GROMACS .gro file of C-alpha atoms in nm:
model
  381
    1MET     CA    1   0.421   0.184   0.498
    2ASN     CA    2   0.422  -0.118   0.272
    3ILE     CA    3   0.207  -0.103  -0.039
    4THR     CA    4   0.321  -0.423  -0.199
    5GLU     CA    5   0.155  -0.761  -0.194
    6PRO     CA    6   0.351  -0.991   0.035
    7ALA     CA    7   0.476  -1.314  -0.112
    8LYS     CA    8   0.283  -1.631  -0.041
    9PRO     CA    9   0.541  -1.878   0.094
   10ALA     CA   10   0.485  -2.249   0.086
   11ARG     CA   11   0.313  -2.400   0.386
   12ALA     CA   12   0.561  -2.525   0.644
   13VAL     CA   13   0.445  -2.688   0.965
   14ASN     CA   14   0.587  -2.534   1.282
   15TYR     CA   15   0.679  -2.796   1.539
   16LYS     CA   16   0.747  -2.551   1.820
   17TYR     CA   17   0.379  -2.473   1.868
   18PRO     CA   18   0.084  -2.688   1.756
   19PRO     CA   19  -0.131  -2.562   1.468
   20LEU     CA   20  -0.401  -2.326   1.592
   21ARG     CA   21  -0.735  -2.206   1.462
   22ILE     CA   22  -0.679  -1.830   1.452
   23ALA     CA   23  -0.931  -1.551   1.393
   24VAL     CA   24  -0.760  -1.234   1.266
   25ILE     CA   25  -0.976  -0.920   1.283
   26ALA     CA   26  -0.866  -0.638   1.053
   27HIS     CA   27  -0.909  -0.263   1.077
   28LEU     CA   28  -1.189  -0.155   0.840
   29ARG     CA   29  -1.077   0.186   0.715
   30HIS     CA   30  -0.913   0.033   0.406
   31PRO     CA   31  -0.927  -0.309   0.242
   32ILE     CA   32  -0.658  -0.565   0.312
   33ALA     CA   33  -0.550  -0.560  -0.051
   34MET     CA   34  -0.281  -0.401  -0.261
   35PRO     CA   35  -0.193  -0.130  -0.322
   36PHE     CA   36  -0.194  -0.099   0.055
   37MET     CA   37  -0.285   0.241   0.191
   38GLY     CA   38  -0.067   0.205   0.498
   39GLY     CA   39   0.128  -0.012   0.735
   40MET     CA   40  -0.171  -0.159   0.920
   41GLU     CA   41  -0.315  -0.307   0.601
   42ALA     CA   42   0.023  -0.437   0.484
   43HIS     CA   43   0.096  -0.585   0.826
   44CYS     CA   44  -0.239  -0.763   0.836
   45HIS     CA   45  -0.194  -0.917   0.490
   46GLN     CA   46   0.157  -1.030   0.572
   47LEU     CA   47   0.050  -1.163   0.913
   48VAL     CA   48  -0.226  -1.381   0.768
   49THR     CA   49  -0.003  -1.507   0.488
   50ALA     CA   50   0.281  -1.595   0.724
   51LEU     CA   51   0.053  -1.766   0.978
   52VAL     CA   52  -0.094  -1.984   0.705
   53ALA     CA   53   0.258  -2.071   0.589
   54ARG     CA   54   0.335  -2.183   0.947
   55GLY     CA   55   0.052  -2.436   0.924
   56HIS     CA   56  -0.217  -2.250   1.121
   57ASP     CA   57  -0.583  -2.248   1.018
   58VAL     CA   58  -0.654  -1.877   0.976
   59THR     CA   59  -0.973  -1.683   0.906
   60LEU     CA   60  -0.948  -1.310   0.828
   61PHE     CA   61  -1.244  -1.096   0.931
   62ALA     CA   62  -1.221  -0.787   0.710
   63SER     CA   63  -1.409  -0.583   0.451
   64GLY     CA   64  -1.543  -0.774   0.154
   65ASP     CA   65  -1.325  -0.583  -0.094
   66SER     CA   66  -1.009  -0.727   0.062
   67ASP     CA   67  -0.779  -0.963  -0.127
   68PRO     CA   68  -0.984  -1.274  -0.224
   69VAL     CA   69  -0.667  -1.486  -0.211
   70LEU     CA   70  -0.677  -1.453   0.167
   71PRO     CA   71  -0.895  -1.682   0.384
   72LEU     CA   72  -1.154  -1.405   0.402
   73HIS     CA   73  -1.478  -1.385   0.602
   74PRO     CA   74  -1.635  -1.050   0.500
   75ILE     CA   75  -1.789  -0.848   0.784
   76ALA     CA   76  -1.880  -0.544   0.572
   77GLU     CA   77  -1.937  -0.521   0.200
   78ARG     CA   78  -1.683  -0.240   0.156
   79HIS     CA   79  -1.422  -0.067   0.371
   80TYR     CA   80  -1.553   0.239   0.550
   81GLU     CA   81  -1.334   0.496   0.374
   82ALA     CA   82  -1.534   0.418   0.058
   83VAL     CA   83  -1.872   0.490   0.217
   84LEU     CA   84  -1.802   0.705   0.527
   85PRO     CA   85  -1.466   0.879   0.472
   86TRP     CA   86  -1.284   0.931   0.800
   87ALA     CA   87  -1.209   1.298   0.730
   88GLN     CA   88  -1.581   1.380   0.721
   89TRP     CA   89  -1.727   1.114   0.950
   90HIS     CA   90  -1.482   1.042   1.232
   91GLY     CA   91  -1.643   1.076   1.573
   92THR     CA   92  -1.995   1.048   1.430
   93ARG     CA   93  -2.267   0.804   1.528
   94GLU     CA   94  -2.282   0.679   1.171
   95LEU     CA   95  -1.920   0.567   1.157
   96THR     CA   96  -1.933   0.422   1.508
   97ALA     CA   97  -2.247   0.226   1.413
   98PHE     CA   98  -2.079   0.097   1.095
   99GLN     CA   99  -1.788  -0.041   1.293
  100ASP     CA  100  -2.000  -0.173   1.581
  101THR     CA  101  -2.216  -0.364   1.333
  102ALA     CA  102  -1.924  -0.506   1.135
  103PHE     CA  103  -1.720  -0.610   1.438
  104GLY     CA  104  -2.037  -0.749   1.596
  105HIS     CA  105  -2.072  -0.977   1.292
  106ALA     CA  106  -1.711  -1.085   1.339
  107TRP     CA  107  -1.755  -1.163   1.708
  108ASN     CA  108  -2.072  -1.365   1.649
  109ALA     CA  109  -1.891  -1.574   1.389
  110ILE     CA  110  -1.592  -1.619   1.619
  111ALA     CA  111  -1.818  -1.730   1.905
  112GLY     CA  112  -1.952  -2.014   1.693
  113GLY     CA  113  -1.627  -2.095   1.515
  114ASN     CA  114  -1.426  -2.294   1.769
  115PHE     CA  115  -1.123  -2.064   1.739
  116ASP     CA  116  -0.825  -2.112   1.968
  117ILE     CA  117  -0.716  -1.746   1.964
  118VAL     CA  118  -0.826  -1.408   1.832
  119HIS     CA  119  -0.562  -1.178   1.685
  120ASN     CA  120  -0.707  -0.828   1.707
  121ASN     CA  121  -0.548  -0.603   1.445
  122THR     CA  122  -0.796  -0.318   1.495
  123MET     CA  123  -0.826  -0.009   1.712
  124HIS     CA  124  -1.188  -0.076   1.811
  125PRO     CA  125  -1.245  -0.055   2.189
  126THR     CA  126  -1.554  -0.279   2.200
  127LEU     CA  127  -1.357  -0.592   2.110
  128HIS     CA  128  -1.176  -0.571   2.445
  129VAL     CA  129  -1.506  -0.561   2.630
  130LEU     CA  130  -1.631  -0.866   2.442
  131ALA     CA  131  -1.312  -1.069   2.493
  132LYS     CA  132  -1.314  -0.996   2.866
  133ARG     CA  133  -1.683  -1.082   2.896
  134ASP     CA  134  -1.649  -1.410   2.705
  135ARG     CA  135  -1.311  -1.509   2.853
  136ARG     CA  136  -1.184  -1.550   2.500
  137PRO     CA  137  -0.803  -1.545   2.456
  138MET     CA  138  -0.704  -1.248   2.240
  139VAL     CA  139  -0.379  -1.088   2.130
  140THR     CA  140  -0.404  -0.724   2.024
  141SER     CA  141  -0.141  -0.574   1.797
  142LEU     CA  142  -0.108  -0.208   1.892
  143HIS     CA  143  -0.002  -0.002   1.591
  144VAL     CA  144  -0.061   0.349   1.728
  145PRO     CA  145   0.022   0.551   2.038
  146PRO     CA  146  -0.244   0.538   2.312
  147PHE     CA  147  -0.561   0.735   2.253
  148ALA     CA  148  -0.839   0.768   2.506
  149GLY     CA  149  -1.098   0.522   2.373
  150LEU     CA  150  -0.858   0.234   2.309
  151ALA     CA  151  -0.631   0.293   2.610
  152ASP     CA  152  -0.930   0.314   2.842
  153ALA     CA  153  -1.079  -0.007   2.702
  154ILE     CA  154  -0.753  -0.199   2.748
  155ALA     CA  155  -0.710  -0.071   3.104
  156ALA     CA  156  -1.071  -0.138   3.203
  157ASN     CA  157  -1.075  -0.490   3.058
  158ALA     CA  158  -0.738  -0.620   3.168
  159ALA     CA  159  -0.722  -0.999   3.195
  160ALA     CA  160  -0.446  -1.259   3.183
  161TRP     CA  161  -0.591  -1.411   2.864
  162MET     CA  162  -0.579  -1.075   2.682
  163ARG     CA  163  -0.227  -0.995   2.556
  164GLN     CA  164  -0.095  -0.681   2.387
  165THR     CA  165   0.202  -0.638   2.155
  166THR     CA  166   0.372  -0.318   2.050
  167THR     CA  167   0.600  -0.275   1.750
  168SER     CA  168   0.904  -0.138   1.936
  169ARG     CA  169   1.041  -0.064   2.282
  170ALA     CA  170   0.987   0.305   2.218
  171HIS     CA  171   0.625   0.231   2.132
  172LEU     CA  172   0.582   0.019   2.447
  173ALA     CA  173   0.702   0.312   2.659
  174THR     CA  174   0.427   0.537   2.520
  175TRP     CA  175   0.164   0.293   2.644
  176TRP     CA  176   0.292   0.205   2.990
  177THR     CA  177   0.549   0.344   3.233
  178ARG     CA  178   0.555  -0.004   3.385
  179PRO     CA  179   0.431  -0.249   3.122
  180PRO     CA  180   0.200  -0.523   3.249
  181GLU     CA  181   0.300  -0.888   3.219
  182THR     CA  182   0.054  -0.921   2.932
  183ALA     CA  183   0.247  -0.675   2.711
  184SER     CA  184   0.547  -0.751   2.491
  185VAL     CA  185   0.736  -0.615   2.191
  186VAL     CA  186   0.698  -0.790   1.855
  187HIS     CA  187   0.883  -0.603   1.582
  188ASN     CA  188   0.722  -0.585   1.241
  189GLY     CA  189   0.867  -0.846   1.008
  190ILE     CA  190   1.008  -0.783   0.661
  191ASP     CA  191   0.973  -1.035   0.380
  192THR     CA  192   1.336  -1.033   0.272
  193SER     CA  193   1.264  -1.267  -0.018
  194ARG     CA  194   1.055  -0.988  -0.167
  195TRP     CA  195   1.251  -0.682  -0.050
  196GLN     CA  196   1.571  -0.804  -0.212
  197PHE     CA  197   1.919  -0.664  -0.163
  198ARG     CA  198   2.056  -0.420  -0.423
  199PRO     CA  199   2.435  -0.374  -0.408
  200SER     CA  200   2.433  -0.015  -0.535
  201GLY     CA  201   2.210   0.289  -0.556
  202ASN     CA  202   2.109   0.521  -0.840
  203GLY     CA  203   2.219   0.846  -0.676
  204ARG     CA  204   1.862   0.949  -0.593
  205ALA     CA  205   1.675   0.973  -0.265
  206VAL     CA  206   1.330   0.824  -0.211
  207TRP     CA  207   1.044   0.905   0.028
  208ALA     CA  208   0.742   0.674   0.060
  209GLY     CA  209   0.430   0.701   0.271
  210ARG     CA  210   0.091   0.865   0.299
  211ILE     CA  211   0.113   1.231   0.197
  212THR     CA  212  -0.020   1.398   0.508
  213PRO     CA  213   0.120   1.652   0.758
  214ASN     CA  214   0.225   1.399   1.023
  215LYS     CA  215   0.441   1.216   0.767
  216GLY     CA  216   0.638   1.532   0.682
  217THR     CA  217   0.652   1.502   0.303
  218ALA     CA  218   0.729   1.871   0.262
  219VAL     CA  219   1.016   1.844   0.511
  220ALA     CA  220   1.172   1.569   0.300
  221LEU     CA  221   1.141   1.778  -0.016
  222GLU     CA  222   1.304   2.081   0.144
  223ALA     CA  223   1.587   1.870   0.288
  224ALA     CA  224   1.649   1.711  -0.053
  225ARG     CA  225   1.672   2.058  -0.207
  226LEU     CA  226   1.923   2.171   0.055
  227ALA     CA  227   2.126   1.851   0.007
  228ASP     CA  228   2.115   1.900  -0.371
  229ILE     CA  229   1.985   1.546  -0.432
  230ASP     CA  230   1.707   1.422  -0.659
  231LEU     CA  231   1.404   1.280  -0.478
  232ASP     CA  232   1.120   1.046  -0.573
  233VAL     CA  233   0.804   1.092  -0.364
  234ILE     CA  234   0.575   0.788  -0.355
  235GLY     CA  235   0.239   0.730  -0.188
  236PRO     CA  236  -0.129   0.815  -0.170
  237ILE     CA  237  -0.242   1.172  -0.114
  238ASP     CA  238  -0.414   1.145   0.223
  239CYS     CA  239  -0.459   1.521   0.269
  240MET     CA  240  -0.518   1.713  -0.053
  241ASP     CA  241  -0.489   2.054   0.114
  242TYR     CA  242  -0.144   1.962   0.245
  243PHE     CA  243  -0.037   1.833  -0.095
  244THR     CA  244  -0.163   2.145  -0.274
  245ASP     CA  245  -0.033   2.402  -0.026
  246ARG     CA  246   0.291   2.250   0.104
  247VAL     CA  247   0.407   1.966  -0.120
  248ALA     CA  248   0.327   2.063  -0.479
  249PRO     CA  249   0.516   2.398  -0.463
  250LEU     CA  250   0.837   2.207  -0.379
  251LEU     CA  251   0.813   1.965  -0.672
  252ASP     CA  252   1.022   2.026  -0.985
  253HIS     CA  253   1.210   1.830  -1.250
  254ARG     CA  254   1.449   1.688  -0.987
  255ARG     CA  255   1.207   1.625  -0.707
  256VAL     CA  256   0.915   1.432  -0.853
  257TYR     CA  257   0.585   1.289  -0.726
  258ARG     CA  258   0.557   0.935  -0.867
  259GLY     CA  259   0.207   0.859  -0.737
  260LEU     CA  260   0.090   0.549  -0.553
  261LEU     CA  261   0.306   0.252  -0.653
  262GLY     CA  262   0.240  -0.109  -0.566
  263GLY     CA  263   0.400  -0.447  -0.610
  264GLN     CA  264   0.738  -0.471  -0.775
  265ALA     CA  265   0.723  -0.107  -0.889
  266LEU     CA  266   0.748   0.014  -0.529
  267ILE     CA  267   1.021  -0.232  -0.440
  268ASP     CA  268   1.223  -0.123  -0.742
  269ALA     CA  269   1.177   0.246  -0.663
  270VAL     CA  270   1.283   0.206  -0.300
  271GLY     CA  271   1.552  -0.057  -0.353
  272SER     CA  272   1.731   0.127  -0.630
  273ALA     CA  273   1.764   0.450  -0.430
  274SER     CA  274   2.084   0.562  -0.260
  275VAL     CA  275   1.907   0.684   0.054
  276LEU     CA  276   1.558   0.675   0.203
  277LEU     CA  277   1.422   0.986   0.372
  278SER     CA  278   1.194   0.926   0.669
  279THR     CA  279   1.034   1.234   0.819
  280PRO     CA  280   0.784   1.144   1.092
  281MET     CA  281   0.638   1.453   1.256
  282TRP     CA  282   0.506   1.241   1.543
  283ASP     CA  283   0.640   0.955   1.754
  284GLU     CA  284   0.584   0.683   1.498
  285PRO     CA  285   0.563   0.337   1.662
  286PHE     CA  286   0.790   0.161   1.410
  287GLY     CA  287   0.840   0.305   1.062
  288LEU     CA  288   0.795   0.003   0.838
  289ILE     CA  289   0.920   0.164   0.518
  290ALA     CA  290   1.256   0.234   0.684
  291ALA     CA  291   1.304  -0.135   0.764
  292GLU     CA  292   1.194  -0.232   0.412
  293ALA     CA  293   1.449   0.007   0.263
  294LEU     CA  294   1.723  -0.134   0.486
  295ALA     CA  295   1.632  -0.483   0.362
  296CYS     CA  296   1.719  -0.364   0.011
  297GLY     CA  297   2.047  -0.219   0.138
  298VAL     CA  298   1.926   0.141   0.133
  299PRO     CA  299   2.052   0.352   0.427
  300VAL     CA  300   1.814   0.593   0.598
  301ALA     CA  301   1.827   0.963   0.678
  302ALA     CA  302   1.551   1.036   0.927
  303LEU     CA  303   1.411   1.267   1.188
  304ASP     CA  304   1.481   1.120   1.532
  305ARG     CA  305   1.122   1.053   1.639
  306GLY     CA  306   0.950   0.754   1.795
  307ALA     CA  307   1.110   0.420   1.713
  308MET     CA  308   1.329   0.547   1.431
  309ARG     CA  309   1.651   0.514   1.633
  310GLU     CA  310   1.556   0.157   1.727
  311VAL     CA  311   1.481   0.058   1.366
  312VAL     CA  312   1.768   0.233   1.190
  313GLY     CA  313   2.048   0.183   1.442
  314ASP     CA  314   2.387   0.245   1.281
  315CYS     CA  315   2.247   0.199   0.930
  316GLY     CA  316   2.137   0.557   0.896
  317VAL     CA  317   2.185   0.908   1.027
  318LEU     CA  318   1.927   1.073   1.249
  319ALA     CA  319   1.852   1.443   1.245
  320THR     CA  320   1.735   1.640   1.545
  321ASP     CA  321   1.549   1.899   1.340
  322ASP     CA  322   1.445   1.983   0.986
  323ALA     CA  323   1.756   2.188   0.916
  324SER     CA  324   2.000   1.909   1.002
  325LEU     CA  325   1.826   1.652   0.783
  326ALA     CA  326   2.007   1.771   0.471
  327ASN     CA  327   2.340   1.696   0.636
  328ALA     CA  328   2.209   1.355   0.744
  329ILE     CA  329   2.131   1.275   0.380
  330SER     CA  330   2.488   1.345   0.271
  331ARG     CA  331   2.630   1.128   0.549
  332SER     CA  332   2.387   0.839   0.504
  333VAL     CA  333   2.477   0.761   0.145
  334ALA     CA  334   2.823   0.647   0.259
  335ILE     CA  335   2.687   0.371   0.486
  336SER     CA  336   2.748   0.009   0.383
  337ARG     CA  337   2.448  -0.134   0.202
  338THR     CA  338   2.546  -0.483   0.315
  339ALA     CA  339   2.530  -0.371   0.680
  340CYS     CA  340   2.178  -0.241   0.618
  341ARG     CA  341   2.062  -0.577   0.485
  342ASP     CA  342   2.232  -0.764   0.768
  343ARG     CA  343   2.050  -0.554   1.029
  344VAL     CA  344   1.708  -0.649   0.892
  345GLU     CA  345   1.792  -1.018   0.862
  346ARG     CA  346   1.912  -1.015   1.222
  347LEU     CA  347   1.634  -0.813   1.387
  348PHE     CA  348   1.328  -0.776   1.164
  349SER     CA  349   1.262  -1.106   0.987
  350LEU     CA  350   0.919  -1.254   0.927
  351THR     CA  351   1.027  -1.559   1.123
  352SER     CA  352   1.101  -1.348   1.431
  353MET     CA  353   0.767  -1.169   1.403
  354ILE     CA  354   0.563  -1.489   1.386
  355ASP     CA  355   0.770  -1.645   1.666
  356GLY     CA  356   0.679  -1.348   1.883
  357TYR     CA  357   0.310  -1.374   1.805
  358GLU     CA  358   0.306  -1.748   1.869
  359ARG     CA  359   0.456  -1.691   2.214
  360SER     CA  360   0.179  -1.441   2.287
  361TYR     CA  361  -0.087  -1.681   2.158
  362ALA     CA  362   0.044  -1.959   2.380
  363ALA     CA  363   0.047  -1.733   2.688
  364ALA     CA  364  -0.308  -1.607   2.624
  365ILE     CA  365  -0.443  -1.958   2.567
  366ALA     CA  366  -0.273  -2.095   2.878
  367ALA     CA  367  -0.408  -1.810   3.092
  368SER     CA  368  -0.756  -1.867   2.953
  369ARG     CA  369  -0.744  -2.234   3.051
  370VAL     CA  370  -0.627  -2.150   3.402
  371SER     CA  371  -0.907  -1.895   3.432
  372SER     CA  372  -1.165  -2.145   3.309
  373CYS     CA  373  -1.047  -2.407   3.559
  374ALA     CA  374  -1.060  -2.155   3.842
  375SER     CA  375  -1.409  -2.049   3.740
  376THR     CA  376  -1.524  -2.410   3.733
  377MET     CA  377  -1.379  -2.476   4.078
  378ASP     CA  378  -1.560  -2.170   4.214
  379VAL     CA  379  -1.889  -2.305   4.080
  380LEU     CA  380  -1.828  -2.652   4.223
  381ALA     CA  381  -1.736  -2.502   4.557
   0.00000   0.00000   0.00000
């Protein structure tokens, strides 16, 4: 999770690929604005900002309460969590209709907008149907493991001009046993100018993310107690019952809930720590906060789930179960902070992320042109 506002770098023309007119469609559960509620919103903000800096002409299709600094085309007045909270409305006709209407507005605008490529940053199945029908080149960033509606839509609407990216090799393997040629890995990028290196830690641990069962906040608190280390817990309460029943009883004067922090306050809290605890209770596709912590020089103690091994590498210690996490904390604090920073600069830079997306854009656009030519030849024949 990243709940800071990404920096806005100066525009710099990219000579490797020509400037494109890009439509970015955002997920609508939360606004694309700080403080970000999760990694999808942070990724989308950073993606748009970095694409603009590369010299591309970008339009963001998102809720109207998103960051006005972005090149925003509102497709709903407010994000849906504000009017139809997911916890009460998921799976209902009302929430489906809200999204169908909003994404329908986006697609109509895209159809008349002379865009070169669509970057789909949502989990909405209908967009795949529309892109296949209209032969419109589209790159979809997959941020979650496969679930029936989205996985079925991608499989049923496969086309050479429709590309998919996953955030890690581990994530790719959850989607396909044999990945199609249209799929590739594009790691999330970290703005290292914002997540700056700190040469030493404050002796405390930090945990940051949405407070919900699948993020394992209570596991981190218990491990910190066993390791006898102070812990700062940061993030929005996504499940109040979980916070009340499992998290709050483990808080005390040494292990403290700091609330939802944004901007420099979050960077300072994470970057000044001696170790980050990451406790995914599911196979998380990437684990953005772990990479952000490494960028600051903060080693990671984590449960070995999903892509965590791929992200952390030798700059952290992985635990196989809850009980061994306390030992991982003690071992992690001895890891070189410089090595942590070096790993991010080498593998998870913003430059690498945008390079990967540009390659996918180029492949989708080229396939679309080939398809259009073939279709024209069929008609002439």
